[in-house]
Amino acid sequence: MNKKNVILIGFMGCGKTTVGRELAKNINFRFIDTDYMIQKEESKSIEKIFDTFGEQYFRKIEKNVCYRVSNFKNCVISTGGGIIKSEENMINLKKTGTIIYLRATPQKIYKNLKYDNKRPLLKNKDKIKIICDLLNERSYLYEKYADIIVDVDDNSPFVLAKIIKNNIKSIL
Ligand code: S3P
């Protein structure tokens, strides 16, 4: 199988979508966002899906979308922060692409999401606490599945896209 996708994983608010769009433009790949696909498919925002059907339902749709995007080629695929919770998702993604973990500190994530109210897992909660707790739970998974880890805190999306491009030259 042709391993020719670039898959961005990382915590909410680490910049997967912005960096992904920039990278796709730079390397002439199509940009895909799994959350966007889920919303289109359900004709509802992520928030509404969580509110109406709950997280488990969302994860089911996410798994389905993940399976489908694994068959795409020459795409930069930005994924939801919880995609790594399913080993099946990651096995599918790994088969078809290079996985890049955009690693951000809790401080950076908090700064990016301070005023956000679109993330159901953080809404009306003690944001910094949830960010730290979830990062504690998930960091090792992001690192375990990553082919390449890129620290995002001190770089703009523009620079990050360049760094990634330089790192994936062998697959382009
Ligand atoms: C989630 C991250 C979100 C979205 C959903 C759940 C998570 O995507 O998929 O709210 O579990 O971390 P972003 O990482 O794009 O915010």
PDB file of N, CA and C and ligand atoms in Angstrom, residues 10-13 16-17 35 46 50 55 58-59 62 79-82 85 118-121 138 142, ligand 1:
ATOM      1  N   GLY A  10      -2.832  15.203  17.821  1.00  0.00           N
ATOM      2  CA  GLY A  10      -2.435  16.098  18.918  1.00  0.00           C
ATOM      3  C   GLY A  10      -3.653  16.574  19.667  1.00  0.00           C
ATOM      4  N   PHE A  11      -3.401  17.188  20.798  1.00  0.00           N
ATOM      5  CA  PHE A  11      -4.472  17.618  21.690  1.00  0.00           C
ATOM      6  C   PHE A  11      -5.297  18.743  21.061  1.00  0.00           C
ATOM      7  N   MET A  12      -6.527  18.897  21.539  1.00  0.00           N
ATOM      8  CA  MET A  12      -7.372  20.021  21.098  1.00  0.00           C
ATOM      9  C   MET A  12      -6.579  21.325  21.207  1.00  0.00           C
ATOM     10  N   GLY A  13      -6.737  22.172  20.231  1.00  0.00           N
ATOM     11  CA  GLY A  13      -6.127  23.499  20.322  1.00  0.00           C
ATOM     12  C   GLY A  13      -4.633  23.554  20.049  1.00  0.00           C
ATOM     13  N   LYS A  16      -3.756  21.709  14.782  1.00  0.00           N
ATOM     14  CA  LYS A  16      -3.757  20.714  13.694  1.00  0.00           C
ATOM     15  C   LYS A  16      -4.393  21.246  12.410  1.00  0.00           C
ATOM     16  N   THR A  17      -5.522  21.940  12.556  1.00  0.00           N
ATOM     17  CA  THR A  17      -6.232  22.401  11.350  1.00  0.00           C
ATOM     18  C   THR A  17      -5.451  23.506  10.638  1.00  0.00           C
ATOM     19  N   ASP A  35     -12.974  15.921  11.894  1.00  0.00           N
ATOM     20  CA  ASP A  35     -14.111  16.541  12.599  1.00  0.00           C
ATOM     21  C   ASP A  35     -15.078  17.200  11.606  1.00  0.00           C
ATOM     22  N   ILE A  46     -20.065  19.375  16.233  1.00  0.00           N
ATOM     23  CA  ILE A  46     -19.530  18.388  17.186  1.00  0.00           C
ATOM     24  C   ILE A  46     -20.244  18.552  18.534  1.00  0.00           C
ATOM     25  N   PHE A  50     -22.387  15.669  20.538  1.00  0.00           N
ATOM     26  CA  PHE A  50     -22.132  15.269  21.927  1.00  0.00           C
ATOM     27  C   PHE A  50     -23.378  15.473  22.784  1.00  0.00           C
ATOM     28  N   GLU A  55     -20.817  11.087  23.881  1.00  0.00           N
ATOM     29  CA  GLU A  55     -19.461  10.885  23.346  1.00  0.00           C
ATOM     30  C   GLU A  55     -19.304   9.540  22.639  1.00  0.00           C
ATOM     31  N   PHE A  58     -20.360   9.727  19.150  1.00  0.00           N
ATOM     32  CA  PHE A  58     -19.369  10.494  18.393  1.00  0.00           C
ATOM     33  C   PHE A  58     -18.171   9.610  18.036  1.00  0.00           C
ATOM     34  N   ARG A  59     -17.695   8.826  18.999  1.00  0.00           N
ATOM     35  CA  ARG A  59     -16.518   7.971  18.762  1.00  0.00           C
ATOM     36  C   ARG A  59     -16.792   6.921  17.694  1.00  0.00           C
ATOM     37  N   GLU A  62     -16.596   8.714  14.470  1.00  0.00           N
ATOM     38  CA  GLU A  62     -15.181   9.055  14.266  1.00  0.00           C
ATOM     39  C   GLU A  62     -14.411   7.836  13.743  1.00  0.00           C
ATOM     40  N   THR A  79      -6.810  15.326  12.486  1.00  0.00           N
ATOM     41  CA  THR A  79      -7.717  14.447  13.239  1.00  0.00           C
ATOM     42  C   THR A  79      -8.185  15.109  14.542  1.00  0.00           C
ATOM     43  N   GLY A  80      -9.294  14.629  15.077  1.00  0.00           N
ATOM     44  CA  GLY A  80      -9.764  15.112  16.380  1.00  0.00           C
ATOM     45  C   GLY A  80      -8.799  14.633  17.474  1.00  0.00           C
ATOM     46  N   GLY A  81      -8.695  15.407  18.532  1.00  0.00           N
ATOM     47  CA  GLY A  81      -7.728  15.120  19.595  1.00  0.00           C
ATOM     48  C   GLY A  81      -7.893  13.758  20.261  1.00  0.00           C
ATOM     49  N   GLY A  82      -9.117  13.171  20.134  1.00  0.00           N
ATOM     50  CA  GLY A  82      -9.352  11.896  20.819  1.00  0.00           C
ATOM     51  C   GLY A  82      -9.178  10.689  19.916  1.00  0.00           C
ATOM     52  N   LYS A  85      -7.598   7.464  21.095  1.00  0.00           N
ATOM     53  CA  LYS A  85      -8.209   6.625  22.121  1.00  0.00           C
ATOM     54  C   LYS A  85      -8.540   5.237  21.572  1.00  0.00           C
ATOM     55  N   LYS A 118     -16.494  25.640  21.886  1.00  0.00           N
ATOM     56  CA  LYS A 118     -16.959  24.639  20.922  1.00  0.00           C
ATOM     57  C   LYS A 118     -16.485  23.224  21.258  1.00  0.00           C
ATOM     58  N   ARG A 119     -15.634  23.102  22.269  1.00  0.00           N
ATOM     59  CA  ARG A 119     -15.123  21.770  22.626  1.00  0.00           C
ATOM     60  C   ARG A 119     -15.951  21.219  23.777  1.00  0.00           C
ATOM     61  N   PRO A 120     -16.833  20.247  23.506  1.00  0.00           N
ATOM     62  CA  PRO A 120     -17.716  19.740  24.563  1.00  0.00           C
ATOM     63  C   PRO A 120     -16.972  19.205  25.774  1.00  0.00           C
ATOM     64  N   LEU A 121     -15.780  18.643  25.571  1.00  0.00           N
ATOM     65  CA  LEU A 121     -15.071  18.068  26.719  1.00  0.00           C
ATOM     66  C   LEU A 121     -14.549  19.139  27.676  1.00  0.00           C
ATOM     67  N   ARG A 138      -3.386  11.071  27.904  1.00  0.00           N
ATOM     68  CA  ARG A 138      -3.213  10.831  26.472  1.00  0.00           C
ATOM     69  C   ARG A 138      -1.810  10.991  25.915  1.00  0.00           C
ATOM     70  N   TYR A 142      -0.238   9.697  22.164  1.00  0.00           N
ATOM     71  CA  TYR A 142       0.219  10.529  21.040  1.00  0.00           C
ATOM     72  C   TYR A 142       1.661  10.161  20.691  1.00  0.00           C
TER      73      TYR A 142
HETATM   74  C1  S3P B   1     -11.887  15.864  20.988  1.00  0.00           C
HETATM   75  C2  S3P B   1     -11.280  16.784  20.168  1.00  0.00           C
HETATM   76  C3  S3P B   1     -12.012  17.600  19.203  1.00  0.00           C
HETATM   77  C4  S3P B   1     -13.285  16.876  18.759  1.00  0.00           C
HETATM   78  C5  S3P B   1     -14.102  16.466  19.944  1.00  0.00           C
HETATM   79  C6  S3P B   1     -13.344  15.543  20.893  1.00  0.00           C
HETATM   80  C7  S3P B   1     -11.066  15.119  21.984  1.00  0.00           C
HETATM   81  O1  S3P B   1     -11.218  17.882  18.072  1.00  0.00           O
HETATM   82  O2  S3P B   1     -12.955  15.755  17.980  1.00  0.00           O
HETATM   83  O3  S3P B   1     -14.507  17.629  20.602  1.00  0.00           O
HETATM   84  O4  S3P B   1     -11.515  14.096  22.500  1.00  0.00           O
HETATM   85  O5  S3P B   1      -9.924  15.555  22.239  1.00  0.00           O
HETATM   86  P1  S3P B   1      -9.992  18.946  18.070  1.00  0.00           P
HETATM   87  O6  S3P B   1      -8.787  18.218  18.542  1.00  0.00           O
HETATM   88  O7  S3P B   1      -9.893  19.346  16.651  1.00  0.00           O
HETATM   89  O8  S3P B   1     -10.401  20.055  18.959  1.00  0.00           O
END
